[in-house]
Coordinates of C-alpha atoms and ligand atoms in Angstrom, one line a residue:
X728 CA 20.4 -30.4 5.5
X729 CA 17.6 -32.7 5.3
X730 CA 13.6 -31.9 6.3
X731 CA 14.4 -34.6 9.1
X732 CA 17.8 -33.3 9.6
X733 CA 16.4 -29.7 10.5
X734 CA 13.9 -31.0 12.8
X735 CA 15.8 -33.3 14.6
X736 CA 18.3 -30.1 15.4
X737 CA 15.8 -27.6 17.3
X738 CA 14.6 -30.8 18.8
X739 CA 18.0 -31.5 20.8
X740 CA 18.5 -27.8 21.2
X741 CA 15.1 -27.9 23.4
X742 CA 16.4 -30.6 25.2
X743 CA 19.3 -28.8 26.4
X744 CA 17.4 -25.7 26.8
X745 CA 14.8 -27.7 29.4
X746 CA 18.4 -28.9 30.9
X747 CA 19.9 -25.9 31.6
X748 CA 16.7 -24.3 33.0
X749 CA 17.1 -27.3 35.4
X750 CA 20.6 -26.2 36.4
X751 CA 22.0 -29.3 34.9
X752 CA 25.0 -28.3 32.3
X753 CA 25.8 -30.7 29.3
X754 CA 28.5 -30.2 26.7
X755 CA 28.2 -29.2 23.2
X756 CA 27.0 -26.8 20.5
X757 CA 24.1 -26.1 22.8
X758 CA 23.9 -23.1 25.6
X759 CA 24.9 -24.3 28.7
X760 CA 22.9 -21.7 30.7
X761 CA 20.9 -18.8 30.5
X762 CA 23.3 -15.9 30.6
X763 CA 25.9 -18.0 28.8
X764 CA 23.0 -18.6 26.0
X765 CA 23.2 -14.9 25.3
X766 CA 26.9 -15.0 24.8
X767 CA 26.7 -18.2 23.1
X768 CA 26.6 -18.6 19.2
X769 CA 23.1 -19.4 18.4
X770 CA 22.7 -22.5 16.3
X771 CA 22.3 -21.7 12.8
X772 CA 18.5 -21.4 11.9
X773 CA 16.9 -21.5 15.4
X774 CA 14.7 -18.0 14.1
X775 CA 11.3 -17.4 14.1
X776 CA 9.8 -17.7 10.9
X777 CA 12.3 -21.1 10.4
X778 CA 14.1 -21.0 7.3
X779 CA 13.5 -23.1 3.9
X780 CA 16.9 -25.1 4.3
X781 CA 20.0 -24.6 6.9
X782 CA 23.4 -25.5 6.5
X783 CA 25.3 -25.4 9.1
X784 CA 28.9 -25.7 8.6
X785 CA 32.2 -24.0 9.5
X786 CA 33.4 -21.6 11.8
X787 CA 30.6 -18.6 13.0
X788 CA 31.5 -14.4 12.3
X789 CA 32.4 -12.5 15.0
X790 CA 31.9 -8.7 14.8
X791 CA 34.6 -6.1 15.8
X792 CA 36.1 -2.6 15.4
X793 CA 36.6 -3.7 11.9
X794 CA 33.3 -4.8 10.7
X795 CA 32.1 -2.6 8.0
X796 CA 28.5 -3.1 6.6
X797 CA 28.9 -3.3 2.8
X798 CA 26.9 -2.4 -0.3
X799 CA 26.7 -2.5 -4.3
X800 CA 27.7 1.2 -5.4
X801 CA 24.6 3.4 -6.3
X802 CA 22.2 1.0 -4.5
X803 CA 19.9 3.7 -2.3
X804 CA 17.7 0.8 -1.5
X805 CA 20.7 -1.5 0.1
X806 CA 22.0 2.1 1.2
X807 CA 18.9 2.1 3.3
X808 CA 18.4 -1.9 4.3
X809 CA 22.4 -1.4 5.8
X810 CA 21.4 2.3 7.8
X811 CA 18.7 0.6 9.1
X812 CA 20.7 -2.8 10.2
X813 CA 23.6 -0.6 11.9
X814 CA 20.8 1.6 13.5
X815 CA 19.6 -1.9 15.5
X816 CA 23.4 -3.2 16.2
X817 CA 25.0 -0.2 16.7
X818 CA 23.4 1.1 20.1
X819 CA 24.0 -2.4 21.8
X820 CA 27.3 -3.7 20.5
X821 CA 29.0 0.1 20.6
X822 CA 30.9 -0.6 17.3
X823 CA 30.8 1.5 14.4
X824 CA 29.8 -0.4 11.6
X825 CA 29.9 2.0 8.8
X826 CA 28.4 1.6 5.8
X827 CA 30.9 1.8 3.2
X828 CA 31.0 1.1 -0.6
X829 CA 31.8 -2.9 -1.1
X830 CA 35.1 -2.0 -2.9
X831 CA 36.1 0.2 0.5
X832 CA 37.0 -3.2 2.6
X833 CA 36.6 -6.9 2.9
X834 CA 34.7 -9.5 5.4
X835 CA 32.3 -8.0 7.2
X836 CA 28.7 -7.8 6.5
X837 CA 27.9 -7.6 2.8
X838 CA 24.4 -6.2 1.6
X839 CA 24.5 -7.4 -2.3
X840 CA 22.1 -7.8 -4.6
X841 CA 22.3 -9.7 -7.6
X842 CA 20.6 -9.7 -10.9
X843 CA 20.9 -13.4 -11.7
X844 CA 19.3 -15.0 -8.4
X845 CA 15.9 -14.9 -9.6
X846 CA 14.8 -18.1 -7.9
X847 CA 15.2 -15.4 -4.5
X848 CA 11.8 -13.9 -5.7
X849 CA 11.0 -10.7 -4.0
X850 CA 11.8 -11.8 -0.7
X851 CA 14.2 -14.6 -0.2
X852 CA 17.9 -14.1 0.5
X853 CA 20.6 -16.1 1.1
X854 CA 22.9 -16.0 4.2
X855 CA 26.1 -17.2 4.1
X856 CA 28.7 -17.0 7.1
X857 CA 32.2 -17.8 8.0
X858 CA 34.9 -17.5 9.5
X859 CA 35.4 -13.6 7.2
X860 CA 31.7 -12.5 7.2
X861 CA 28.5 -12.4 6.6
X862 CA 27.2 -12.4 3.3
X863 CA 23.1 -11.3 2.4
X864 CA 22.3 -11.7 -0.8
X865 CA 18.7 -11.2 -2.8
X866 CA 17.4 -10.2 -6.1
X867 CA 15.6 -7.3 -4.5
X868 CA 16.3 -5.2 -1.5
X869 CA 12.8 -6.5 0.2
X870 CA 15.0 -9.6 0.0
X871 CA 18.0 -8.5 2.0
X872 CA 15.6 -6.6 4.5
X873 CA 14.1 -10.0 5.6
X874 CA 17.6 -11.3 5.8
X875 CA 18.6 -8.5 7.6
X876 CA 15.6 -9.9 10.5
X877 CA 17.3 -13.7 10.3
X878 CA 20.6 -11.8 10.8
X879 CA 19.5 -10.2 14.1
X880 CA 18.0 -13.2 15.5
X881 CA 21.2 -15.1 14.9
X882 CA 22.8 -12.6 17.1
X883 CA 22.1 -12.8 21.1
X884 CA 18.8 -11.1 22.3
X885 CA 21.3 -8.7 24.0
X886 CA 21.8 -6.8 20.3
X887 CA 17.8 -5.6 20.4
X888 CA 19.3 -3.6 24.3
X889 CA 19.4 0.3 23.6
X890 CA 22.3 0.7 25.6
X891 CA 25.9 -0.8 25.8
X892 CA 25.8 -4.3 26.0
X893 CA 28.7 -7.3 26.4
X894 CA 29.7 -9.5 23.4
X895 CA 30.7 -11.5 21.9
X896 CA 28.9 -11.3 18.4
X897 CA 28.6 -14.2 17.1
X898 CA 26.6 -15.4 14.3
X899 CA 27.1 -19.0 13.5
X900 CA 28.4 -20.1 10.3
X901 CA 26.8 -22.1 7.6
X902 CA 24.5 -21.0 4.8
X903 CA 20.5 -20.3 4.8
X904 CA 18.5 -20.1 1.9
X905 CA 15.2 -18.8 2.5
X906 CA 11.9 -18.1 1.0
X907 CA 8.5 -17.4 2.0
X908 CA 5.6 -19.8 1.4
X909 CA 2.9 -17.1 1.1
X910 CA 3.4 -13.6 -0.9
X911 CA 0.3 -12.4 1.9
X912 CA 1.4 -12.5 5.7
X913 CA -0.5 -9.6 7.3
X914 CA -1.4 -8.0 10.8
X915 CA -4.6 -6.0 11.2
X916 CA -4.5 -3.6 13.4
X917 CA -8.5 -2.0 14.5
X918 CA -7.6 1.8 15.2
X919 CA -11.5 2.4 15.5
X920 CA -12.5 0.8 18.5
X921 CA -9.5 2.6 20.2
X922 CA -7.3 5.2 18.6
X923 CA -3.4 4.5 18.2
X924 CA -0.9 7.2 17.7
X925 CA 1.3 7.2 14.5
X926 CA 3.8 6.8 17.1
X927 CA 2.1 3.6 18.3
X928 CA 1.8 2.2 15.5
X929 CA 5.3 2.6 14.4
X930 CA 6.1 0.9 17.3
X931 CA 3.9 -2.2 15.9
X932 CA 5.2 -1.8 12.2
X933 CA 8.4 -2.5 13.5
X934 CA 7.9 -5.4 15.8
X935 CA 6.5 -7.1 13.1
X936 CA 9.3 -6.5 10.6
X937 CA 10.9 -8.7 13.0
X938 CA 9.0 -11.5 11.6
X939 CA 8.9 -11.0 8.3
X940 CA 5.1 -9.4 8.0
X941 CA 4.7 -7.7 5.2
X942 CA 1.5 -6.7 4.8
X943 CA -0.6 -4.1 7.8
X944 CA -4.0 -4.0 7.4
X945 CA -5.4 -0.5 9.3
X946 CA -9.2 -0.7 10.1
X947 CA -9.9 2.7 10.1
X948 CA -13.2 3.0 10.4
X949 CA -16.4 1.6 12.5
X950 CA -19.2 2.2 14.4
X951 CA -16.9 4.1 16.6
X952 CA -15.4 6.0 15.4
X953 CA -13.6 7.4 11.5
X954 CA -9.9 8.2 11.5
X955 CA -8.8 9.3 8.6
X956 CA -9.2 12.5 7.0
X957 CA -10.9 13.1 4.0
X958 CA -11.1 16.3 2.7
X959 CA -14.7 16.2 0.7
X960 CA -16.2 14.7 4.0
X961 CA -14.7 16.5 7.0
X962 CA -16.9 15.7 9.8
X963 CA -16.0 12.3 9.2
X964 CA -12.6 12.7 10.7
X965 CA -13.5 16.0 13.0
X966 CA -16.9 14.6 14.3
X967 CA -17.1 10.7 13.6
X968 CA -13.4 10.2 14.9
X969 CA -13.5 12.0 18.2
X970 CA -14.4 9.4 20.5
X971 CA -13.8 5.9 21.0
X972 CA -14.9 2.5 22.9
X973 CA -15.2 4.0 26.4
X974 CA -15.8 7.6 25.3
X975 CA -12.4 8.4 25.2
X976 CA -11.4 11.1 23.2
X977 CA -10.4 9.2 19.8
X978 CA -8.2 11.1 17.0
X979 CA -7.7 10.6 13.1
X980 CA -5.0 10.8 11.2
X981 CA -4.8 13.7 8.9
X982 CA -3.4 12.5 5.4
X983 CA 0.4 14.0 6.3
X984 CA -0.5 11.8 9.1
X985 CA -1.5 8.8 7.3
X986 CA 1.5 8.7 4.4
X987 CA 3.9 9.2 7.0
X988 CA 2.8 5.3 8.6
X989 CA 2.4 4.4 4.8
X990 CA 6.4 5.6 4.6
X991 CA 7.7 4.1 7.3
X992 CA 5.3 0.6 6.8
X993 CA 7.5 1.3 3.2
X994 CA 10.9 1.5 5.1
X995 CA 9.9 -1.9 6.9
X996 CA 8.6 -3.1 3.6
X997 CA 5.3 -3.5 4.9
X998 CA 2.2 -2.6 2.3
X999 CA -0.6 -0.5 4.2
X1000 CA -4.0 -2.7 3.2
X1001 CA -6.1 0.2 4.2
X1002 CA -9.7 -0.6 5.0
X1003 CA -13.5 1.3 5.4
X1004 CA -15.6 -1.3 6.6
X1005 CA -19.3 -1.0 4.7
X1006 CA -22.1 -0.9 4.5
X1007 CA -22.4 -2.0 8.1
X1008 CA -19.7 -1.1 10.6
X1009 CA -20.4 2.6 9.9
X1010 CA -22.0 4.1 12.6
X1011 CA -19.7 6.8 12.9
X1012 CA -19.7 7.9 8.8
X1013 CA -24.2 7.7 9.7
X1014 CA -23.5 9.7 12.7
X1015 CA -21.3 13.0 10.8
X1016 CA -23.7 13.3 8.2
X1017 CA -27.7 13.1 8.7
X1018 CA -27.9 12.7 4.5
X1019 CA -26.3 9.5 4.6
X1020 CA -29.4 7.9 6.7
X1021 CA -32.1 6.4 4.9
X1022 CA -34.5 8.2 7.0
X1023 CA -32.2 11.5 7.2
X1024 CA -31.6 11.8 11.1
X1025 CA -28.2 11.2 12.5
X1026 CA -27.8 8.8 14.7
X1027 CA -25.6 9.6 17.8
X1028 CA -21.8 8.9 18.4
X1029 CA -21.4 5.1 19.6
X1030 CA -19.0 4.1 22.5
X1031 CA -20.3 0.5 23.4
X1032 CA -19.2 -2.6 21.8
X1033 CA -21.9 -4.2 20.3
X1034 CA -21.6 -5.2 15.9
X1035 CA -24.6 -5.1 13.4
X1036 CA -26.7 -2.3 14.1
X1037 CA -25.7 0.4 11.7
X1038 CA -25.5 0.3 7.6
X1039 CA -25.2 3.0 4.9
X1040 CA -28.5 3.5 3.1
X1041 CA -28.5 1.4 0.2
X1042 CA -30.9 2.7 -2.1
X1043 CA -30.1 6.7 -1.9
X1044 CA -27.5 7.9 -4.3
X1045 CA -25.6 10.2 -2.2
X1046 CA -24.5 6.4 -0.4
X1047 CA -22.6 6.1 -3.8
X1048 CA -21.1 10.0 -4.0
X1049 CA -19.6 9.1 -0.4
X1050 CA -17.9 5.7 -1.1
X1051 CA -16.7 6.8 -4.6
X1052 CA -14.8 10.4 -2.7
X1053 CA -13.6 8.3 0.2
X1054 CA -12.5 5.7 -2.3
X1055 CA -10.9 8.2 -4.5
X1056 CA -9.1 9.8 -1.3
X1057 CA -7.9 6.7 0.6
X1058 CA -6.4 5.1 -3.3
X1059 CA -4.8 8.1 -3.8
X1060 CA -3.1 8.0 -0.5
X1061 CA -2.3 4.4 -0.8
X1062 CA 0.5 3.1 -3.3
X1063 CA -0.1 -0.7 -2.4
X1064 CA -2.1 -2.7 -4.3
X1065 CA -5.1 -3.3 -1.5
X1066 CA -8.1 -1.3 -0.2
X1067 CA -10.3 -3.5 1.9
X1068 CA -13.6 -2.5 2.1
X1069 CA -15.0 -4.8 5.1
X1070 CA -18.1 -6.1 4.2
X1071 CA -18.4 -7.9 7.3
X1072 CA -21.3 -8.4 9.9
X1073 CA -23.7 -6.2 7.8
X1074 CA -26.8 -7.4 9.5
X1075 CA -28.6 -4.5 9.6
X1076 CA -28.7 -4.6 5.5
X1077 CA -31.1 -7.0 3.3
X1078 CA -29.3 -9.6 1.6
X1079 CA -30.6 -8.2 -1.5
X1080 CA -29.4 -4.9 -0.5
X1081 CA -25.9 -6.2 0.6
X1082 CA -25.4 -7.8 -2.8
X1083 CA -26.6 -4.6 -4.4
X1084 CA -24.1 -2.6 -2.5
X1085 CA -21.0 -4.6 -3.0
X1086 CA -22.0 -4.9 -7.2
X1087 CA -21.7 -1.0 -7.1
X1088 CA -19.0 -0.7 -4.9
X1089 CA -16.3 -3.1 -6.1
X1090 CA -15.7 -1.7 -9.3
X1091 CA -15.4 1.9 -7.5
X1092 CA -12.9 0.2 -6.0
X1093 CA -11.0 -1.1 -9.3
X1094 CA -11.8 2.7 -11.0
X1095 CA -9.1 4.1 -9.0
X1096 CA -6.7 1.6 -9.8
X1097 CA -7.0 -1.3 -6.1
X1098 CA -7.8 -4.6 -5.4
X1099 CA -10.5 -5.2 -3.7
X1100 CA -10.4 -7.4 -0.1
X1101 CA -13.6 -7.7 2.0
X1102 CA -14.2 -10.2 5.2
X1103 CA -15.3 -13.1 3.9
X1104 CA -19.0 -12.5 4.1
X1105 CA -18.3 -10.8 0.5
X1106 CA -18.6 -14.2 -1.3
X1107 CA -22.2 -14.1 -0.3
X1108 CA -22.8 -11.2 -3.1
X1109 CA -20.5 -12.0 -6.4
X1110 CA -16.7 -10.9 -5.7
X1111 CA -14.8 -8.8 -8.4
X1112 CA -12.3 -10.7 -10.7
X1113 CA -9.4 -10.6 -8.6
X1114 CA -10.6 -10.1 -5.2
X1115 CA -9.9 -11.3 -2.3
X1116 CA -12.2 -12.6 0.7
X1117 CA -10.3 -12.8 4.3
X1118 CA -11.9 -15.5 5.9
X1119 CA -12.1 -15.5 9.7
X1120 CA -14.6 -18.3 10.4
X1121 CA -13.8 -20.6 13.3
X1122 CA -14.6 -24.6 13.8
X1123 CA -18.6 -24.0 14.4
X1124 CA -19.0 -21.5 11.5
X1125 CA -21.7 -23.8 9.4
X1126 CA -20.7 -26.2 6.9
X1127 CA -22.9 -24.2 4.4
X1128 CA -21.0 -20.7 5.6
X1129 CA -17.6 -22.5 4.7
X1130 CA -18.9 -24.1 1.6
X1131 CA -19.9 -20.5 0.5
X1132 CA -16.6 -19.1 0.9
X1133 CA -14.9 -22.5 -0.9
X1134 CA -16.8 -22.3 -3.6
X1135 CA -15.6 -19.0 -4.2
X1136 CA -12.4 -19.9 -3.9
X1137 CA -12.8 -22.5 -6.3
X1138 CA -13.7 -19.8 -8.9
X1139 CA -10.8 -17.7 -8.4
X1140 CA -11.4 -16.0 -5.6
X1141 CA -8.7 -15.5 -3.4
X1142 CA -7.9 -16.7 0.2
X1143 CA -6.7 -14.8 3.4
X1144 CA -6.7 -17.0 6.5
X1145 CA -7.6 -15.5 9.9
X1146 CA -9.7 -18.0 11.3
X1147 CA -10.7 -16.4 14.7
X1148 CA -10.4 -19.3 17.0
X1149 CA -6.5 -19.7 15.6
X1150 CA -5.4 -15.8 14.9
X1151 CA -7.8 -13.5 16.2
X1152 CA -5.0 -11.8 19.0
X1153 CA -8.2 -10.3 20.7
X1154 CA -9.0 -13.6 21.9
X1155 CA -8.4 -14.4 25.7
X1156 CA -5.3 -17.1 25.7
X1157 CA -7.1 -18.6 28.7
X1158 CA -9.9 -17.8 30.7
X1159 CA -7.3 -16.4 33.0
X1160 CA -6.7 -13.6 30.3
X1161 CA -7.4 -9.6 31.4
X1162 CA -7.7 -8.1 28.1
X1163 CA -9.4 -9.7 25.0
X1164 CA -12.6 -11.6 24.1
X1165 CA -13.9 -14.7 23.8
X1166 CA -16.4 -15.0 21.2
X1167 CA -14.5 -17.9 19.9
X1168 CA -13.2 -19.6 22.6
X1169 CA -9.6 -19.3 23.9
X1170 CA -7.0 -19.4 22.1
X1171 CA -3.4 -20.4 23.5
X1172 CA 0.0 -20.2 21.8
X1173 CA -0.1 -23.6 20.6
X1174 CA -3.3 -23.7 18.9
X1175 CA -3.0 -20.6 17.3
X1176 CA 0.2 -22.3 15.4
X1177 CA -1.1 -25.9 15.1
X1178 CA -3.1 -25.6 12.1
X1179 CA -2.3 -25.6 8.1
X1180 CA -3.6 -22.6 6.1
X1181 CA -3.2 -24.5 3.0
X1182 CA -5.6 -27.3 4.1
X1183 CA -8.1 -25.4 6.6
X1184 CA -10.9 -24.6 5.1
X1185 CA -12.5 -27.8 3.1
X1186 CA -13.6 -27.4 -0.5
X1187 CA -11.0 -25.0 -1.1
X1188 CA -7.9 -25.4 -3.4
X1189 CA -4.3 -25.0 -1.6
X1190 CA -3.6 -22.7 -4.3
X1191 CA -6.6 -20.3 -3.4
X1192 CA -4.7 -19.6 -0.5
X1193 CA -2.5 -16.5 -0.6
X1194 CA -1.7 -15.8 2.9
X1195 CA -2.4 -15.9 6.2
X1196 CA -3.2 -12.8 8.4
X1197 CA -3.3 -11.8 12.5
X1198 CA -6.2 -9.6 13.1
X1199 CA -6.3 -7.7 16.7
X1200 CA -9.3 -5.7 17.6
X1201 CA -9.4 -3.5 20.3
X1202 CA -12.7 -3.3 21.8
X1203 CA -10.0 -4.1 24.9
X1204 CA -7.1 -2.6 23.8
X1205 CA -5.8 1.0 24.0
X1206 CA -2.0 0.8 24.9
X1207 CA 1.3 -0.9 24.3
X1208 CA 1.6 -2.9 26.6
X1209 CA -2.0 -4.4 25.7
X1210 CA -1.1 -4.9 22.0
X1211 CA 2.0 -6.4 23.1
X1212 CA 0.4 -8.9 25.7
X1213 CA -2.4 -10.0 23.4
X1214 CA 0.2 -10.0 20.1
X1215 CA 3.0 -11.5 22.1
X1216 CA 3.7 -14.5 21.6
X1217 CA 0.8 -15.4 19.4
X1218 CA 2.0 -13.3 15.7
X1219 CA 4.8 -14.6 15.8
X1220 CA 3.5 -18.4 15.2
X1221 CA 1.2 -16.8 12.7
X1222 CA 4.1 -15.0 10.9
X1223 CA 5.7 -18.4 10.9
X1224 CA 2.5 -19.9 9.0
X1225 CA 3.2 -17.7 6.1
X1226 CA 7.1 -17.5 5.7
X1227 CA 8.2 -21.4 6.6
X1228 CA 7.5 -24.2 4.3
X1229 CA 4.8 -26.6 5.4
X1230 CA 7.3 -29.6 6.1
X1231 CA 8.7 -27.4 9.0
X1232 CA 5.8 -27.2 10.6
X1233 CA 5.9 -28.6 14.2
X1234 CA 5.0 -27.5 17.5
X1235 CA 7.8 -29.6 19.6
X1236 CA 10.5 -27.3 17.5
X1237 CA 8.7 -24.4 17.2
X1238 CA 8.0 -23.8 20.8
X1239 CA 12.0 -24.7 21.6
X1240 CA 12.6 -21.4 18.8
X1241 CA 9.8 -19.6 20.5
X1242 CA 11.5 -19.7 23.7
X1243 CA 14.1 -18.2 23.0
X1244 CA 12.7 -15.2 21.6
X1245 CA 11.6 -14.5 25.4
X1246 CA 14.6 -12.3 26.4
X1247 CA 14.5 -10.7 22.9
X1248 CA 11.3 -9.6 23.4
X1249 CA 12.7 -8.2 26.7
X1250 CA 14.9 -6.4 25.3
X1251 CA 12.7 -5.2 23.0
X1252 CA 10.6 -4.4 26.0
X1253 CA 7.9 -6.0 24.6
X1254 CA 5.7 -7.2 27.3
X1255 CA 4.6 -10.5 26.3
X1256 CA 2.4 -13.1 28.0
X1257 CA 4.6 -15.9 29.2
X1258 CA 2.4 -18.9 28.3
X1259 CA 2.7 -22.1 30.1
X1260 CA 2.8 -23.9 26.8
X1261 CA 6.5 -22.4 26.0
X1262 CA 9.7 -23.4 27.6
X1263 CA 10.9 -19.8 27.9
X1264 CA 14.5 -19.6 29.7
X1265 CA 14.6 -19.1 33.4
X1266 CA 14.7 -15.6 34.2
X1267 CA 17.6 -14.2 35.6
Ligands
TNX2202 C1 -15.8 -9.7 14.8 S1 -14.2 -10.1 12.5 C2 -15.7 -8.5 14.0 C3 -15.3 -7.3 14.6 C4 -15.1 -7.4 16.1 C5 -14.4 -8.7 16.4 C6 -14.1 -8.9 17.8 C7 -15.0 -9.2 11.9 C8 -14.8 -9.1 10.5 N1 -15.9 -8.5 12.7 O1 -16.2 -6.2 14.4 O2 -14.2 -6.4 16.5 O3 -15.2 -9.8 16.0 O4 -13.3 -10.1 18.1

């Protein structure tokens, strides 16, 4: 199917969507209604991220009784990708969908993964379906996980219910090949201005496996508070993590803690991009240990909401002891490639002394075997070889600010694009908005898609770009259904930044696709805010 072709398609499917929510019915490929859109095949590619190229053609897979899920022998790692796909379909559709060896039946849903289809990368998969099946295939089993996520959004929003739900299951037939544009496509998540429960952010971790995120970026620590354990420093996590924004009680994670959300991050394959924010930001490391002050008296706990004030003391050794242990801990307890060490807002600390800090610190940093990523205000010392700067400037940041962080690009360093008036999911959508801030302006659903990472920030090579990434700090936020409302619908344009291929990129279809992900995220029971920008179906 051509680029124009695969536009032109979502384009009609809007129109008959905007139809049917008037109560007019056409005929056709199209839903006809609401509830008959959930029992109706969904047009072959209408996901969120879009796929690379969409073939419709041929007659769509229905599931039954019979439908086995089926995988190469001796594959643990499809083994797994096929529990976790008949965990999701199984509650909802009642069938039984064992997983069985390939060999042990025919049709159906085949996991397989094959040696040979190296232009898959790490991540692509192809989907082929027909009248007999379903077919996955990728040259690694990250590959037929994010298949696994195009799958479930070919099948009606219904399959996400918990409980017993009417078919038919239909996914239509054709063929999808599908890559991602960016290796990077990351959610932050601050669990320092307010504390989140390895439970909670489970719960996040796999909302945005939906999408195809593979990257979840913890800030774990900040003027308010430290939460993770480390063992050579224990009043970090005892003392500097028990409160919160508020004066709420806080938490940490202990490290069984920790490498359980690194394990199950893993299972979505997500990487944990772990990050202590220094010098400044650390208000709560100044507060557990007087030593750590330049002039040896610790500060009180902080519970406001105000940025800049605090910074380790550059000059004194011990500063050095402390990042190197918490360094040491956090890389041992982190098998991705990333530790971020924030760098960000450190007005409390010379420039001299900034640049100081960050020489000493980065190659602590590449000692115990990790990449560095800082906020972008690293480029203002010298970054490692290797690093990378996450840039979350917005239109008014200077011309000289974004020529800083370009010209670093332009030697080597790398990009991550979170430009705060696009991506920050702490900003108000309107001024309407209960939760969130508005530092840089609102930010609706349209123009926190509209924008091309590749081309944003001038001066800097498309090719420094490695990703794109959805911060959400929660000066505001302390419960689901806050991270839901402020994340919902907004990540999932972002996610589509980073998977689709630029020449997809278009509101007018995206919107149509972002529709109808509304009663999917019902049944997800993600509570989302139901923007005026997106035609979501009439609720029924
Ligand atoms: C700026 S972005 C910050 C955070 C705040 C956020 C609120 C960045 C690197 N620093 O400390 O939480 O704004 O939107």
């Amino acid at each position: 199917m051509s680029v124009r072709q695969r536009r032109t398609l979502p384009r009609l499917l809007g129109a008959a969507l905007l139809l049917a929510a008037a109560g007019i019915s056409c005929v056709g490929a199209a839903p006809l209604s609401h509830s008959a859109a959930d029992s109706t095949t969904r047009p072959l590619g209408q996901v969120v991220p879009v796929p690379a190229s969409v073939t419709p053609a041929g007659q769509p897979y229905t599931l039954t009784s019979a439908t086995r899920i089926r995988i190469d022998e001796d594959s643990r790692d499809s083994r797994a990708v096929a529990d976790y796909l008949a965990g999701i379909l199984r509650p909802s559709t009642g069938l039984s969908l064992r997983v069985v060896d390939q060999d042990e039946a025919r049709g159906g849903i085949r996991l397989r993964l094959s040696g040979t289809e190296k232009s898959l990368g790490d991540e692509g998969y192809r989907l082929q379906s027909g009248r007999d099946g379903v077919t996955l295939t990728a040259h690694r089993p990250t590959g037929l996980f994010r298949g696994v996520q195009t799958l479930r959004q070919q099948l009606p929003a219904a399959v996400e219910k918990r409980t017993r739900q009417p078919g038919p299951w239909k996914v239509a037939g054709g063929t999808i090949t599908d890559t991602p544009r960016y290796a990077y496509r990351g959610a932050m998540l601050d669990v320092s201005r307010h504390f989140f429960t390895v439970e909670q952010v489970k719960r996040y971790i796999d909302q945005l496996a939906l999408y195809k995120i593979n990257k979840l970026h913890l800030h774990l620590s900040d003027d308010q508070g430290w939460r993770i354990a480390i063992d050579s420093w224990p009043r970090l996590a005892t003392y500097g993590g028990s409160t919160q924004v508020g004066g709420g009680p806080g938490g940490h994670y202990t490290k069984a803690d920790y490498k359980e959300i690194v394990r199950y991050a893993a299972s979505r394959h997500q990487e944990v991009v772990p990050e202590i924010d220094l010098p400044g930001h650390t208000n709560a490391a100044l507060a557990s240990y007087a030593e750590l002050n330049c002039d040896g008296v610790a500060p009180p706990l902080y519970t406001g909401t105000a940025v800049g004030f605090s910074s380790l003391c550059v000059p004194k050794d011990i500063t050095y002891d402390f990042v190197d242990d918490v360094i040491r801990e956090l890389a041992a307890l982190t098998p991705g490639k990333y530790l971020h060490i924030g760098g960000d807002e450190a007005h409390s600390t010379t420039h001299e002394d900034y640049v100081a800090f960050m020489e000493k610190v980065q190659p602590i940093v590449a000692k115990y075997g990790k990449t560095v990523v800082g906020w972008h205000q690293l480029t203002g010392a010298v970054p490692a070889k290797g690093a990378l700067a996450q840039y979350w400037g917005l239109d008014r940041t200077s011309p000289a600010e974004k020529e800083q962080v370009a010209a670093a690009a332009r030697n080597g360093t790398g990009l991550i694009l979170s430009p705060a008036d696009r991506v920050y999911l702490d900003m108000k959508y309107t001024k309407d908005t209960k939760l969130g801030l508005a530092w840089a302006g609102y930010v609706e659903v349209q123009r926190s898609y509209d924008w091309n990472p590749a081309a944003y920030l001038p001066g800097a090579p498309a090719e420094a770009v490695k990703g794109v990434e959805a911060p959400l700090w929660t000066e505001t936020i302390s419960e689901n259904a806050h991270i839901d409302q402020m994340a919902f619908p907004r990540l999932p344009g972002v996610a589509e930044l980073g998977w689709s291929p630029a020449a997809t990129h278009d509101w007018e279809a995206y919107k149509t696709r972002l529709a109808a992900q509304g009663p999917r995220f019902e049944a997800l029971g993600i509570d989302y805010y139901r923007s005026p920008q997106v035609p979501w179906p009439a609720a029924r």
